Amino acid sequence: MSLSAPLVLGIESSCDETGVGIVRGTELLVNAVASSMEEHVRFGGVIPEIASRAHLDAFVPTLESALKDAGVTLAEIDAIAVTSGPGLSGALMVGVSAAKALALATGKPLYAINHLVAHVGVGILEGGELPENLAALLVSGGHTEILQVNSLTSDVRLIGATIDDAAGEAYDKVARLLGLGYPGGPVIDRIAKEGDPKAIRFPRGLTLPKFIGTKENPGKHRHDFSFSGLKTAVARCVEQYQKRGEEVPVADIAASFQEAVVDVITSKAVRACQEHGLTNLLLGGGVAANSRLRELLAARCASAGITLRVPPRNLCTDNGAMVAALGAQLVADKVLPTGLKFSTDSGQPVSLISLAV
Ligand code: KG4
Ligand code: ZN
């Protein structure tokens, strides 16, 4: 990597992680993350106001440790990139205000970028340039999307998304129903290994023919996800056992729930890739850590001739390095910076990769 590659500082605050990353071109220098997850445990999910306050406390120390560990000064940075959306409004505001202040004080160009596209951009830091014919499957506590990435810096399209809960959110809610605590993903992943995934046949959301349609005549929700019906089905199932005074078979329910989630996610992702002629798939988001998801997705991609790329876990979860990575690509592709006159956009569509000047 030449020293002339842009040195970019990335700031992430869309949910409960305060992330500051620094990259030089496609080289990762540092990825400092402070998480407020512990503060949300007793509520069983992220509380936006608590997350915003935690960002305020964590931002300066996280920035300082990132600069120190990377051995760079703010004066040496070529550009600053910050997540402007999608995400929690108040949480986004903390990162954006901090980024604007830094840009104003240092005179560096500022890019307001899309969190979802940054999850894809992070792929560049490990495994090199992104391949052509690329799709991305993003699964976390806040999102569940399939994207078509024609160009990381100029053409990203949404193929499918959840119409209600995100996949990780479903894990968290079901874990609460089963009394397993928060976050639900890791514990369900672990307990599911002791259960029978075929014990209970839970519903697969938006997989009925009326939603899927045919390739020629696709249903409205062919590539979309829904997990709220599944969550309700788990709740009813638990209630049935309790009503009968029987012990709730937690491991079997966890395994069967997980199988339903992972079956739908993987089959829909593979179908979307095949129908859009996409032969590469990048996986991102916190749920990418799920062992069954990795296993089934790898198997289904292999049989469909799709090359799967999974960044390391710390780059799959929310972080600042992904924001910096996308920022560096925008600089390299000579996309104009956003400047200081922009607002957060909690519903920023994927087509807005960075906000225009
Ligand atoms: O990307 P992330 O750290 O934060 C955001 O949601 O933005 O993802 C956290 C989500 C939580 O819902 C958590 O339960 C889920 O990822 N998760 C998992 C696993 N590890 C974390 N879900 C399933 N299996 C896992 N092993
Ligand atoms: Zn995310």
Short mmCIF file of C-alpha atoms in Angstrom, two decimals, residues 5-334:
data_model
loop_
_atom_site.label_atom_id
_atom_site.label_comp_id
_atom_site.label_asym_id
_atom_site.label_seq_id
_atom_site.Cartn_x
_atom_site.Cartn_y
_atom_site.Cartn_z
CA ALA A 5 -3.39 6.17 -0.07
CA PRO A 6 -5.89 8.33 1.84
CA LEU A 7 -5.67 8.25 5.61
CA VAL A 8 -9.30 8.30 6.81
CA LEU A 9 -10.85 8.53 10.25
CA GLY A 10 -14.23 6.80 10.54
CA ILE A 11 -16.83 7.45 13.23
CA GLU A 12 -19.77 5.14 14.00
CA SER A 13 -22.55 5.78 16.55
CA SER A 14 -25.75 4.47 14.94
CA CYS A 15 -26.64 1.98 17.68
CA ASP A 16 -24.88 0.92 20.88
CA GLU A 17 -21.27 0.84 19.65
CA THR A 18 -19.11 3.96 19.68
CA GLY A 19 -16.57 3.19 16.98
CA VAL A 20 -13.54 5.09 15.79
CA GLY A 21 -11.47 3.44 13.07
CA ILE A 22 -8.52 4.61 11.02
CA VAL A 23 -7.57 3.16 7.66
CA ARG A 24 -4.96 4.03 5.05
CA GLY A 25 -6.53 3.11 1.72
CA THR A 26 -7.42 -0.54 2.22
CA GLU A 27 -5.14 -1.07 5.19
CA LEU A 28 -6.68 -1.21 8.67
CA LEU A 29 -4.62 0.75 11.20
CA VAL A 30 -6.94 0.71 14.19
CA ASN A 31 -10.47 -0.25 15.15
CA ALA A 32 -11.39 1.18 18.57
CA VAL A 33 -14.86 0.28 19.84
CA ALA A 34 -16.64 1.09 23.10
CA SER A 35 -19.96 -0.71 23.56
CA SER A 36 -22.80 0.28 25.89
CA MET A 37 -24.32 -3.22 25.61
CA GLU A 38 -23.91 -3.89 29.34
CA GLU A 39 -26.11 -0.89 30.13
CA HIS A 40 -28.98 -2.34 28.08
CA VAL A 41 -28.88 -5.84 29.56
CA ARG A 42 -31.55 -5.27 32.19
CA PHE A 43 -33.96 -3.91 29.56
CA GLY A 44 -33.41 -6.80 27.15
CA GLY A 45 -32.73 -4.50 24.20
CA VAL A 46 -31.01 -1.26 23.20
CA ILE A 47 -32.56 1.81 24.87
CA PRO A 48 -31.89 4.74 22.50
CA GLU A 49 -31.51 7.41 25.20
CA ILE A 50 -29.01 5.30 27.15
CA ALA A 51 -27.08 4.58 23.96
CA SER A 52 -26.89 8.31 23.10
CA ARG A 53 -25.58 9.25 26.53
CA ALA A 54 -23.03 6.43 26.40
CA HIS A 55 -21.79 7.72 23.03
CA LEU A 56 -21.26 11.14 24.59
CA ASP A 57 -19.15 9.65 27.37
CA ALA A 58 -17.23 7.26 25.14
CA PHE A 59 -16.47 9.38 22.10
CA VAL A 60 -13.42 11.39 23.21
CA PRO A 61 -11.64 8.50 24.98
CA THR A 62 -12.30 6.21 21.99
CA LEU A 63 -10.96 8.82 19.56
CA GLU A 64 -7.88 9.40 21.69
CA SER A 65 -7.10 5.72 21.99
CA ALA A 66 -7.58 5.21 18.23
CA LEU A 67 -5.19 8.02 17.33
CA LYS A 68 -2.65 6.82 19.87
CA ASP A 69 -2.76 3.18 18.77
CA ALA A 70 -2.52 4.11 15.08
CA GLY A 71 0.34 6.52 15.84
CA VAL A 72 -1.25 9.32 13.83
CA THR A 73 -2.34 12.86 14.64
CA LEU A 74 -5.54 14.57 13.54
CA ALA A 75 -3.39 16.87 11.39
CA GLU A 76 -2.20 13.87 9.34
CA ILE A 77 -5.74 12.62 8.58
CA ASP A 78 -6.85 13.26 4.98
CA ALA A 79 -10.59 12.94 5.50
CA ILE A 80 -13.21 12.16 8.13
CA ALA A 81 -16.18 9.84 7.52
CA VAL A 82 -19.18 9.48 9.80
CA THR A 83 -22.33 7.36 9.76
CA SER A 84 -25.27 9.69 9.06
CA GLY A 85 -27.84 6.86 8.89
CA PRO A 86 -29.68 4.57 9.05
CA GLY A 87 -29.78 4.13 12.83
CA LEU A 88 -31.10 5.58 16.07
CA SER A 89 -31.59 9.31 15.66
CA GLY A 90 -30.14 10.51 18.96
CA ALA A 91 -27.23 8.09 18.77
CA LEU A 92 -26.39 9.17 15.21
CA MET A 93 -26.47 12.81 16.32
CA VAL A 94 -23.64 12.29 18.78
CA GLY A 95 -21.26 10.88 16.16
CA VAL A 96 -22.30 13.39 13.53
CA SER A 97 -21.87 16.37 15.90
CA ALA A 98 -18.44 15.09 16.93
CA ALA A 99 -17.41 14.57 13.30
CA LYS A 100 -18.60 18.04 12.30
CA ALA A 101 -16.70 19.59 15.20
CA LEU A 102 -13.52 17.73 14.21
CA ALA A 103 -13.93 18.66 10.54
CA LEU A 104 -14.52 22.30 11.41
CA ALA A 105 -11.57 22.46 13.78
CA THR A 106 -9.13 20.70 11.45
CA GLY A 107 -10.46 21.84 8.05
CA LYS A 108 -10.57 18.23 6.83
CA PRO A 109 -13.19 17.10 4.30
CA LEU A 110 -16.17 15.30 5.86
CA TYR A 111 -18.19 12.45 4.33
CA ALA A 112 -21.65 11.59 5.71
CA ILE A 113 -22.03 7.94 4.86
CA ASN A 114 -24.49 5.07 4.87
CA HIS A 115 -24.10 2.56 7.69
CA LEU A 116 -25.31 -0.40 5.62
CA VAL A 117 -22.95 0.28 2.75
CA ALA A 118 -20.13 0.65 5.29
CA HIS A 119 -20.87 -2.94 6.42
CA VAL A 120 -20.07 -3.94 2.83
CA GLY A 121 -17.07 -1.61 2.49
CA VAL A 122 -15.35 -3.24 5.44
CA GLY A 123 -14.84 -6.31 3.24
CA ILE A 124 -12.00 -4.44 1.54
CA LEU A 125 -9.90 -4.43 4.73
CA GLU A 126 -9.62 -8.22 4.79
CA GLY A 127 -9.53 -10.23 1.61
CA GLY A 128 -8.76 -7.33 -0.74
CA GLU A 129 -10.78 -5.67 -3.47
CA LEU A 130 -14.47 -6.48 -3.59
CA PRO A 131 -15.46 -8.83 -6.42
CA GLU A 132 -17.90 -7.99 -9.19
CA ASN A 133 -21.41 -9.45 -9.18
CA LEU A 134 -21.56 -8.87 -5.45
CA ALA A 135 -24.48 -9.19 -3.04
CA ALA A 136 -24.36 -8.46 0.67
CA LEU A 137 -26.41 -10.10 3.40
CA LEU A 138 -26.56 -7.91 6.51
CA VAL A 139 -28.00 -9.42 9.68
CA SER A 140 -27.82 -7.73 13.06
CA GLY A 141 -29.93 -6.47 15.93
CA GLY A 142 -30.95 -3.49 13.83
CA HIS A 143 -31.06 -4.77 10.28
CA THR A 144 -31.72 -7.67 7.94
CA GLU A 145 -31.09 -6.76 4.32
CA ILE A 146 -29.95 -8.18 1.02
CA LEU A 147 -28.11 -5.64 -1.12
CA GLN A 148 -26.90 -5.68 -4.69
CA VAL A 149 -23.53 -3.94 -4.87
CA ASN A 150 -22.87 -2.85 -8.44
CA SER A 151 -20.33 -0.27 -7.28
CA LEU A 152 -19.44 0.31 -3.64
CA THR A 153 -19.16 4.07 -4.12
CA SER A 154 -21.86 4.76 -6.68
CA ASP A 155 -24.47 2.02 -7.11
CA VAL A 156 -25.92 -0.04 -4.28
CA ARG A 157 -29.51 -1.32 -4.40
CA LEU A 158 -31.82 -2.87 -1.85
CA ILE A 159 -33.12 -6.27 -2.95
CA GLY A 160 -34.89 -7.30 0.25
CA ALA A 161 -35.33 -6.30 3.90
CA THR A 162 -37.27 -7.21 7.00
CA ILE A 163 -40.78 -5.83 7.18
CA ASP A 164 -40.83 -6.02 10.99
CA ASP A 165 -38.16 -7.29 13.43
CA ALA A 166 -34.49 -7.65 12.52
CA ALA A 167 -33.00 -11.15 12.80
CA GLY A 168 -30.88 -10.27 15.85
CA GLU A 169 -33.87 -8.60 17.45
CA ALA A 170 -35.80 -11.88 17.06
CA TYR A 171 -32.94 -13.73 18.79
CA ASP A 172 -32.99 -11.17 21.62
CA LYS A 173 -36.78 -11.33 22.07
CA VAL A 174 -36.91 -15.13 21.97
CA ALA A 175 -34.02 -15.37 24.44
CA ARG A 176 -36.04 -13.18 26.78
CA LEU A 177 -39.08 -15.46 26.39
CA LEU A 178 -36.89 -18.42 27.25
CA GLY A 179 -35.31 -16.62 30.22
CA LEU A 180 -31.86 -16.68 28.65
CA GLY A 181 -30.86 -13.02 29.06
CA TYR A 182 -29.45 -10.43 26.66
CA PRO A 183 -27.99 -10.41 24.07
CA GLY A 184 -29.90 -13.45 22.91
CA GLY A 185 -27.86 -14.48 19.88
CA PRO A 186 -24.78 -15.99 21.49
CA VAL A 187 -26.71 -17.88 24.17
CA ILE A 188 -29.31 -19.31 21.75
CA ASP A 189 -26.48 -20.27 19.40
CA ARG A 190 -24.84 -22.20 22.25
CA ILE A 191 -27.95 -23.83 23.74
CA ALA A 192 -29.30 -24.78 20.30
CA LYS A 193 -26.38 -27.19 19.95
CA GLU A 194 -27.95 -29.28 22.73
CA GLY A 195 -31.42 -29.29 21.17
CA ASP A 196 -33.20 -30.87 18.21
CA PRO A 197 -33.76 -28.36 15.39
CA LYS A 198 -36.60 -30.55 14.07
CA ALA A 199 -38.41 -30.83 17.42
CA ILE A 200 -40.88 -28.05 16.59
CA ARG A 201 -41.72 -26.81 13.11
CA PHE A 202 -41.84 -23.02 13.58
CA PRO A 203 -43.21 -20.81 10.76
CA ARG A 204 -40.87 -19.55 8.06
CA GLY A 205 -41.89 -15.91 7.54
CA LEU A 206 -42.83 -14.70 4.02
CA THR A 207 -42.10 -18.04 2.38
CA LEU A 208 -45.66 -18.96 1.31
CA PRO A 209 -46.25 -19.00 -2.47
CA LYS A 210 -48.41 -15.86 -2.23
CA PHE A 211 -45.38 -13.90 -0.95
CA ILE A 212 -42.75 -15.56 -3.12
CA GLY A 213 -44.67 -15.75 -6.42
CA THR A 214 -42.68 -16.97 -9.39
CA LYS A 215 -39.51 -15.66 -10.99
CA GLU A 216 -41.59 -14.25 -13.88
CA ASN A 217 -44.28 -12.93 -11.60
CA PRO A 218 -42.56 -12.28 -8.25
CA GLY A 219 -44.62 -11.78 -5.11
CA LYS A 220 -44.32 -8.43 -3.35
CA HIS A 221 -42.24 -9.91 -0.53
CA ARG A 222 -40.23 -12.46 -2.53
CA HIS A 223 -36.92 -11.26 -1.11
CA ASP A 224 -38.19 -9.78 2.17
CA PHE A 225 -38.07 -11.14 5.70
CA SER A 226 -40.49 -11.21 8.64
CA PHE A 227 -39.64 -12.52 12.08
CA SER A 228 -42.46 -11.22 14.26
CA GLY A 229 -44.78 -14.18 13.50
CA LEU A 230 -41.99 -16.55 14.46
CA LYS A 231 -41.47 -14.71 17.74
CA THR A 232 -45.22 -14.99 18.50
CA ALA A 233 -45.17 -18.69 17.61
CA VAL A 234 -42.34 -19.25 20.11
CA ALA A 235 -44.28 -17.32 22.77
CA ARG A 236 -47.41 -19.47 22.18
CA CYS A 237 -45.31 -22.62 22.31
CA VAL A 238 -43.74 -21.66 25.65
CA GLU A 239 -47.20 -20.80 27.02
CA GLN A 240 -48.56 -24.22 26.03
CA TYR A 241 -45.89 -26.00 28.05
CA GLN A 242 -46.41 -23.66 31.01
CA LYS A 243 -50.21 -24.11 30.90
CA ARG A 244 -49.80 -27.87 31.01
CA GLY A 245 -47.40 -27.50 33.91
CA GLU A 246 -44.67 -29.16 31.89
CA GLU A 247 -41.03 -28.20 31.77
CA VAL A 248 -40.24 -25.95 28.81
CA PRO A 249 -37.80 -27.76 26.48
CA VAL A 250 -35.54 -24.73 26.13
CA ALA A 251 -32.81 -26.35 24.02
CA ASP A 252 -35.29 -27.84 21.54
CA ILE A 253 -37.16 -24.54 21.22
CA ALA A 254 -33.89 -22.62 20.78
CA ALA A 255 -32.66 -25.06 18.14
CA SER A 256 -36.00 -25.10 16.28
CA PHE A 257 -36.28 -21.30 16.39
CA GLN A 258 -32.73 -20.89 15.13
CA GLU A 259 -33.35 -23.37 12.32
CA ALA A 260 -36.40 -21.38 11.19
CA VAL A 261 -34.44 -18.09 11.16
CA VAL A 262 -31.39 -19.48 9.44
CA ASP A 263 -33.38 -21.53 6.91
CA VAL A 264 -35.28 -18.45 5.74
CA ILE A 265 -32.26 -16.12 5.68
CA THR A 266 -30.06 -18.50 3.72
CA SER A 267 -32.68 -19.64 1.22
CA LYS A 268 -33.78 -16.07 0.49
CA ALA A 269 -30.19 -14.83 0.15
CA VAL A 270 -29.29 -17.60 -2.29
CA ARG A 271 -32.47 -17.06 -4.32
CA ALA A 272 -31.79 -13.30 -4.50
CA CYS A 273 -28.22 -13.92 -5.69
CA GLN A 274 -29.29 -16.41 -8.33
CA GLU A 275 -32.05 -14.22 -9.71
CA HIS A 276 -29.84 -11.15 -9.88
CA GLY A 277 -26.87 -12.98 -11.38
CA LEU A 278 -24.74 -12.34 -8.29
CA THR A 279 -22.03 -14.93 -7.78
CA ASN A 280 -20.39 -13.43 -4.69
CA LEU A 281 -21.95 -12.88 -1.28
CA LEU A 282 -20.55 -10.90 1.62
CA LEU A 283 -22.00 -11.52 5.08
CA GLY A 284 -22.09 -8.76 7.72
CA GLY A 285 -23.71 -7.73 11.03
CA GLY A 286 -23.60 -9.20 14.54
CA VAL A 287 -25.66 -12.29 13.62
CA ALA A 288 -22.87 -13.26 11.19
CA ALA A 289 -21.23 -14.77 14.29
CA ASN A 290 -23.97 -17.44 14.40
CA SER A 291 -22.49 -20.87 13.89
CA ARG A 292 -25.57 -22.42 12.26
CA LEU A 293 -25.99 -19.44 9.91
CA ARG A 294 -22.38 -19.74 8.79
CA GLU A 295 -22.69 -23.49 8.31
CA LEU A 296 -25.94 -23.50 6.33
CA LEU A 297 -25.06 -20.40 4.30
CA ALA A 298 -21.68 -21.88 3.35
CA ALA A 299 -23.35 -25.15 2.29
CA ARG A 300 -26.15 -23.49 0.30
CA CYS A 301 -23.77 -21.01 -1.36
CA ALA A 302 -21.42 -23.84 -2.32
CA SER A 303 -24.19 -25.83 -3.97
CA ALA A 304 -25.40 -22.72 -5.82
CA GLY A 305 -21.89 -21.79 -7.01
CA ILE A 306 -21.80 -18.60 -4.93
CA THR A 307 -18.51 -17.52 -3.34
CA LEU A 308 -19.11 -16.52 0.28
CA ARG A 309 -16.97 -13.94 2.06
CA VAL A 310 -17.24 -13.42 5.81
CA PRO A 311 -15.10 -10.70 7.41
CA PRO A 312 -13.69 -11.38 10.89
CA ARG A 313 -16.22 -11.03 13.69
CA ASN A 314 -14.95 -7.69 15.04
CA LEU A 315 -15.41 -6.17 11.58
CA CYS A 316 -18.89 -7.71 11.13
CA THR A 317 -20.33 -5.99 14.20
CA ASP A 318 -20.73 -2.20 14.19
CA ASN A 319 -17.38 -0.40 14.18
CA GLY A 320 -15.60 2.71 12.98
CA ALA A 321 -13.19 0.90 10.66
CA MET A 322 -16.02 0.07 8.27
CA VAL A 323 -16.94 3.74 8.07
CA ALA A 324 -13.31 4.69 7.46
CA ALA A 325 -12.98 1.93 4.83
CA LEU A 326 -15.95 3.23 2.85
CA GLY A 327 -14.72 6.81 3.35
CA ALA A 328 -11.32 5.89 1.89
CA GLN A 329 -13.01 4.33 -1.16
CA LEU A 330 -15.08 7.49 -1.66
CA VAL A 331 -11.90 9.61 -1.50
CA ALA A 332 -10.10 7.25 -3.91
CA ASP A 333 -13.04 7.39 -6.35
CA LYS A 334 -13.01 11.21 -6.12
#
